């Protein structure tokens, strides 16, 4: 019998439940413990979602090229790609690029192509890390092993 959300009744008296530190656990009144009812596949799927969120955050957190930090959110990636295309068409290309800290740096065609390359490397690095972590999640055989795989 449940007394409230912090106690249960045992032998006619309220008993304080142990503290639940994991939202994925439910209280098992038979054994008087919090138990994770998820299957390993569910734990793996949930952990992979956390990794993907971290991967996106890392991808969009910016990258550094030649001592300058550039934005790398989705719109910034599109702008860099467009500027690289323009730079490839015109060797006299030059642009004042607003950096992550809102300062401006003038970039030549060569610079812009190198920034594009640095962006590509940055994004690829985040995805490679995600792939490696996904492999660790898939190879894990216990909830503890799965949950130990973090960004």
XYZ file of N, CA and C in Angstrom:
453
model
N 0.853 -1.176 0.000
C 0.000 0.000 0.000
C 0.898 1.238 0.000
N 0.548 2.192 -0.861
C 1.321 3.419 -0.969
C 0.705 4.467 -0.059
N 1.524 5.070 0.785
C 1.074 6.112 1.707
C 1.067 7.458 0.990
N 2.159 7.837 0.355
C 2.279 9.018 -0.512
C 3.440 8.747 -1.454
N 3.942 9.757 -2.150
C 4.995 9.471 -3.119
C 6.387 9.350 -2.492
N 6.482 9.419 -1.171
C 7.769 9.249 -0.499
C 7.754 8.126 0.539
N 6.569 7.571 0.792
C 6.421 6.515 1.803
C 5.529 5.397 1.266
N 5.681 4.244 1.841
C 4.755 3.142 1.621
C 4.414 2.573 2.993
N 3.326 1.825 3.068
C 2.891 1.240 4.336
C 3.386 -0.199 4.414
N 4.046 -0.494 5.499
C 4.519 -1.852 5.745
C 4.209 -2.180 7.207
N 3.545 -3.301 7.405
C 3.157 -3.738 8.750
C 2.383 -2.647 9.470
N 1.541 -1.921 8.694
C 0.669 -0.921 9.284
C 1.306 0.429 9.562
N 2.568 0.611 9.206
C 3.235 1.887 9.494
C 3.882 2.442 8.222
N 3.916 3.780 8.103
C 4.581 4.368 6.937
C 6.098 4.159 7.018
N 6.688 3.802 5.865
C 8.129 3.601 5.754
C 8.638 4.525 4.653
N 9.692 5.258 4.947
C 10.285 6.169 3.978
C 10.931 5.367 2.846
N 10.565 5.711 1.606
C 11.183 5.047 0.451
C 12.630 5.519 0.318
N 13.503 4.676 -0.189
C 14.852 5.144 -0.476
C 14.787 6.246 -1.539
N 15.781 7.080 -1.567
C 15.811 8.180 -2.532
C 15.976 7.617 -3.940
N 15.175 8.126 -4.871
C 15.290 7.727 -6.269
C 16.108 8.795 -6.999
N 17.278 8.417 -7.480
C 18.140 9.358 -8.195
C 18.072 9.159 -9.706
N 17.172 8.301 -10.157
C 17.091 7.985 -11.581
C 15.634 7.999 -12.024
N 15.311 8.941 -12.903
C 13.928 9.072 -13.368
C 13.435 7.850 -14.142
N 14.339 6.975 -14.525
C 13.959 5.783 -15.277
C 13.546 4.619 -14.380
N 13.640 4.809 -13.096
C 13.329 3.714 -12.178
C 11.943 3.895 -11.554
N 11.312 2.767 -11.297
C 10.044 2.751 -10.583
C 10.230 1.919 -9.318
N 9.412 2.216 -8.336
C 9.556 1.531 -7.059
C 8.872 0.171 -7.114
N 9.614 -0.858 -6.752
C 9.087 -2.216 -6.669
C 8.749 -2.472 -5.207
N 7.458 -2.531 -4.912
C 7.011 -2.653 -3.523
C 7.270 -4.040 -2.948
N 7.474 -5.026 -3.804
C 7.769 -6.367 -3.320
C 9.168 -6.428 -2.723
N 10.142 -5.873 -3.438
C 11.522 -5.918 -2.949
C 11.942 -4.614 -2.278
N 11.055 -3.622 -2.282
C 11.274 -2.328 -1.606
C 12.518 -1.606 -2.147
N 12.654 -1.630 -3.482
C 13.783 -0.960 -4.130
C 13.318 -0.307 -5.429
N 14.089 0.693 -5.848
C 13.856 1.302 -7.159
C 14.480 0.389 -8.211
N 13.727 0.119 -9.279
C 14.164 -0.821 -10.309
C 13.983 -0.180 -11.687
N 14.994 -0.322 -12.506
C 14.917 0.159 -13.886
C 14.188 -0.900 -14.695
N 13.038 -0.550 -15.236
C 12.211 -1.505 -15.979
C 12.523 -1.521 -17.480
N 13.438 -0.656 -17.923
C 13.751 -0.582 -19.346
C 14.537 -1.812 -19.799
N 14.331 -2.188 -21.051
C 15.140 -3.239 -21.646
C 16.498 -2.630 -22.014
N 17.481 -3.489 -22.262
C 18.794 -2.991 -22.685
C 18.679 -2.199 -23.986
N 17.826 -2.638 -24.893
C 17.643 -1.900 -26.141
C 17.074 -0.510 -25.886
N 16.169 -0.391 -24.928
C 15.621 0.925 -24.581
C 16.684 1.820 -23.954
N 17.518 1.249 -23.103
C 18.610 2.007 -22.484
C 19.585 2.467 -23.563
N 19.900 1.584 -24.482
C 20.809 1.933 -25.573
C 20.232 3.057 -26.426
N 18.969 2.962 -26.752
C 18.327 4.001 -27.577
C 18.330 5.345 -26.847
N 18.050 5.329 -25.572
C 18.030 6.562 -24.793
C 19.439 7.169 -24.686
N 20.438 6.336 -24.476
C 21.807 6.830 -24.369
C 22.277 7.379 -25.711
N 21.894 6.734 -26.791
C 22.263 7.219 -28.120
C 21.636 8.591 -28.384
N 20.415 8.797 -27.942
C 19.779 10.118 -28.095
C 20.577 11.187 -27.359
N 21.066 10.871 -26.164
C 21.891 11.825 -25.412
C 23.188 12.126 -26.157
N 23.792 11.101 -26.730
C 25.036 11.287 -27.495
C 24.766 12.165 -28.714
N 23.668 11.928 -29.416
C 23.349 12.738 -30.597
C 23.142 14.201 -30.220
N 22.481 14.450 -29.102
C 22.293 15.834 -28.651
C 23.640 16.492 -28.354
N 24.524 15.753 -27.733
C 25.864 16.279 -27.434
C 26.664 16.493 -28.711
N 26.494 15.597 -29.666
C 27.196 15.741 -30.946
C 26.761 17.014 -31.658
N 25.475 17.265 -31.676
C 24.961 18.483 -32.309
C 25.489 19.715 -31.593
N 25.464 19.689 -30.266
C 25.981 20.833 -29.494
C 27.447 21.084 -29.808
N 28.238 20.013 -29.906
C 29.666 20.165 -30.225
C 29.848 20.678 -31.651
N 29.063 20.159 -32.568
C 29.150 20.608 -33.959
C 28.854 22.102 -34.074
N 27.853 22.558 -33.353
C 27.404 23.952 -33.448
C 28.152 24.900 -32.514
N 29.112 24.400 -31.747
C 29.808 25.220 -30.738
C 30.902 26.107 -31.319
N 31.190 25.968 -32.587
C 32.239 26.771 -33.198
C 33.503 25.967 -33.406
N 34.403 26.524 -34.245
C 35.680 25.873 -34.530
C 36.716 26.962 -34.759
N 37.957 26.587 -34.656
C 39.045 27.552 -34.800
C 39.847 27.249 -36.060
N 40.118 28.297 -36.794
C 41.024 28.220 -37.946
C 42.001 29.384 -37.849
N 43.262 29.116 -37.930
C 44.317 30.129 -37.945
C 44.152 31.134 -36.792
N 43.825 30.624 -35.621
C 43.728 31.473 -34.446
C 42.415 32.230 -34.287
N 41.500 32.090 -35.223
C 40.197 32.768 -35.143
C 39.094 31.742 -34.955
N 38.157 32.053 -34.064
C 37.041 31.144 -33.832
C 35.864 31.563 -34.706
N 35.327 30.590 -35.425
C 34.202 30.787 -36.332
C 32.954 30.132 -35.768
N 31.794 30.688 -36.069
C 30.522 30.051 -35.734
C 30.361 28.802 -36.591
N 29.631 27.821 -36.062
C 29.407 26.603 -36.847
C 27.991 26.057 -36.693
N 27.052 26.936 -36.297
C 25.656 26.499 -36.257
C 25.202 26.239 -37.692
N 23.994 25.752 -37.850
C 23.513 25.337 -39.165
C 23.556 26.488 -40.175
N 23.093 27.666 -39.802
C 23.099 28.802 -40.719
C 24.528 29.222 -41.063
N 25.420 29.233 -40.082
C 26.820 29.594 -40.333
C 27.476 28.602 -41.283
N 27.151 27.323 -41.148
C 27.702 26.323 -42.068
C 27.250 26.606 -43.500
N 25.994 26.991 -43.655
C 25.486 27.323 -44.993
C 26.199 28.556 -45.547
N 26.399 29.544 -44.705
C 27.070 30.770 -45.146
C 28.521 30.485 -45.536
N 29.201 29.682 -44.756
C 30.591 29.333 -45.081
C 30.636 28.576 -46.401
N 29.742 27.632 -46.585
C 29.697 26.861 -47.832
C 29.466 27.780 -49.025
N 28.547 28.720 -48.887
C 28.283 29.675 -49.969
C 29.488 30.547 -50.264
N 30.146 31.022 -49.215
C 31.325 31.866 -49.398
C 32.470 31.080 -50.036
N 32.616 29.819 -49.676
C 33.640 28.978 -50.290
C 33.355 28.842 -51.792
N 32.100 28.659 -52.161
C 31.740 28.570 -53.581
C 32.121 29.846 -54.316
N 31.821 30.985 -53.729
C 32.206 32.263 -54.343
C 33.719 32.383 -54.456
N 34.422 31.996 -53.405
C 35.889 32.084 -53.401
C 36.489 31.201 -54.493
N 35.877 30.066 -54.752
C 36.382 29.156 -55.784
C 36.197 29.743 -57.180
N 35.209 30.624 -57.341
C 34.940 31.213 -58.650
C 35.758 32.478 -58.919
N 36.332 33.054 -57.869
C 37.035 34.325 -58.049
C 38.306 34.362 -57.212
N 39.459 34.323 -57.869
C 40.714 34.386 -57.116
C 40.912 35.736 -56.424
N 40.156 36.758 -56.826
C 40.270 38.074 -56.177
C 39.248 38.241 -55.054
N 38.567 37.162 -54.732
C 37.566 37.182 -53.664
C 38.178 37.710 -52.369
N 37.419 38.519 -51.665
C 37.803 39.011 -50.342
C 36.523 39.332 -49.595
N 36.502 38.990 -48.334
C 35.298 39.248 -47.536
C 35.692 39.547 -46.098
N 34.983 40.482 -45.494
C 35.118 40.721 -44.064
C 34.182 39.755 -43.350
N 34.742 38.779 -42.647
C 33.925 37.721 -42.020
C 33.755 38.015 -40.536
N 32.506 37.999 -40.084
C 32.228 38.197 -38.663
C 32.484 36.890 -37.930
N 33.369 36.964 -36.954
C 33.778 35.787 -36.205
C 32.867 35.506 -35.021
N 33.131 34.434 -34.327
C 32.361 33.984 -33.165
C 32.197 35.084 -32.119
N 33.257 35.877 -31.903
C 33.226 36.943 -30.892
C 32.746 38.279 -31.458
N 32.208 38.255 -32.684
C 31.692 39.428 -33.392
C 32.769 40.371 -33.898
N 34.028 40.003 -33.786
C 35.073 40.778 -34.447
C 35.045 40.392 -35.930
N 35.718 41.168 -36.757
C 35.706 40.919 -38.196
C 37.127 40.625 -38.664
N 37.252 39.621 -39.501
C 38.539 39.263 -40.093
C 38.369 39.231 -41.608
N 39.269 39.854 -42.319
C 39.225 39.845 -43.776
C 39.844 38.546 -44.274
N 39.107 37.861 -45.145
C 39.548 36.578 -45.682
C 39.706 36.660 -47.195
N 40.801 36.122 -47.689
C 41.032 36.010 -49.138
C 40.327 34.755 -49.639
N 40.390 34.526 -50.945
C 39.807 33.309 -51.517
C 40.452 32.064 -50.900
N 41.769 32.078 -50.795
C 42.479 30.938 -50.199
C 42.080 30.746 -48.744
N 42.021 31.860 -48.007
C 41.595 31.787 -46.606
C 40.201 31.158 -46.494
N 39.269 31.634 -47.335
C 37.885 31.165 -47.250
C 37.809 29.674 -47.534
N 38.575 29.209 -48.504
C 38.571 27.772 -48.799
C 39.170 26.978 -47.635
N 40.177 27.531 -46.978
C 40.754 26.857 -45.819
C 39.777 26.846 -44.636
N 39.008 27.932 -44.472
C 37.975 27.964 -43.436
C 36.941 26.877 -43.733
N 36.542 26.761 -45.000
C 35.588 25.713 -45.380
C 36.131 24.324 -45.080
N 37.403 24.135 -45.364
C 38.034 22.843 -45.072
C 38.071 22.585 -43.562
N 38.395 23.616 -42.800
C 38.437 23.480 -41.335
C 37.048 23.156 -40.787
N 36.022 23.785 -41.354
C 34.651 23.482 -40.938
C 34.331 22.023 -41.239
N 34.678 21.575 -42.441
C 34.419 20.180 -42.799
C 35.113 19.212 -41.861
N 36.336 19.514 -41.509
C 37.087 18.668 -40.570
C 36.433 18.680 -39.198
N 36.013 19.864 -38.760
C 35.345 19.995 -37.456
C 34.087 19.126 -37.404
N 33.244 19.237 -38.413
C 31.993 18.469 -38.439
C 32.298 16.975 -38.507
N 33.228 16.593 -39.375
C 33.579 15.181 -39.517
C 34.118 14.606 -38.210
N 34.877 15.399 -37.474
C 35.425 14.958 -36.191
C 34.309 14.650 -35.198
N 33.283 15.509 -35.162
C 32.169 15.280 -34.235
C 31.421 13.997 -34.607
N 31.208 13.800 -35.906
C 30.492 12.598 -36.332
C 31.318 11.340 -36.095
N 32.623 11.417 -36.293
C 33.484 10.251 -36.031
C 33.434 9.881 -34.549
N 33.449 10.884 -33.690
C 33.337 10.609 -32.252
C 31.990 9.953 -31.951
N 30.927 10.455 -32.582
C 29.601 9.871 -32.394
C 29.549 8.416 -32.827
N 30.173 8.116 -33.957
C 30.206 6.729 -34.449
C 30.922 5.830 -33.446
N 32.057 6.287 -32.931
C 32.810 5.486 -31.957
C 31.995 5.249 -30.692
N 31.294 6.284 -30.229
C 30.465 6.134 -29.018
C 29.276 5.221 -29.284
N 28.713 5.296 -30.481
C 27.593 4.416 -30.836
C 28.053 2.964 -30.806
N 29.255 2.704 -31.299
C 29.794 1.341 -31.268
C 29.963 0.861 -29.827
N 30.409 1.755 -28.942
C 30.551 1.381 -27.526
C 29.187 1.053 -26.919
N 28.195 1.863 -27.242
C 26.837 1.614 -26.733
C 26.349 0.260 -27.227
N 26.509 0.002 -28.509
C 26.021 -1.262 -29.082
C 26.732 -2.474 -28.503
N 28.008 -2.318 -28.135
C 28.778 -3.437 -27.585
C 28.500 -3.670 -26.099
N 27.932 -2.678 -25.430
C 27.687 -2.785 -23.987
C 26.638 -3.858 -23.699
N 26.803 -4.523 -22.561
C 25.890 -5.617 -22.212
C 25.125 -5.387 -20.909
N 25.424 -4.264 -20.238
C 24.689 -3.942 -19.010
C 24.271 -2.471 -19.058
N 23.278 -2.133 -18.267
C 22.830 -0.744 -18.177
C 23.966 0.157 -17.725
N 24.733 -0.285 -16.746
C 25.858 0.533 -16.246
C 26.872 0.791 -17.347
N 27.200 -0.228 -18.144
C 28.141 -0.039 -19.243
C 27.602 0.953 -20.261
N 26.330 0.831 -20.586
C 25.697 1.720 -21.568
C 25.742 3.154 -21.058
N 25.332 3.361 -19.820
C 25.246 4.702 -19.272
C 26.618 5.315 -19.003
N 27.662 4.511 -19.033
C 29.005 5.057 -18.847
C 29.559 5.648 -20.149
N 28.870 5.398 -21.246
C 29.276 5.956 -22.546
C 28.698 7.368 -22.643
N 29.578 8.337 -22.501
C 29.144 9.745 -22.537
C 30.025 10.525 -23.489
N 29.530 11.673 -23.911
C 30.268 12.526 -24.840
C 31.515 13.020 -24.160
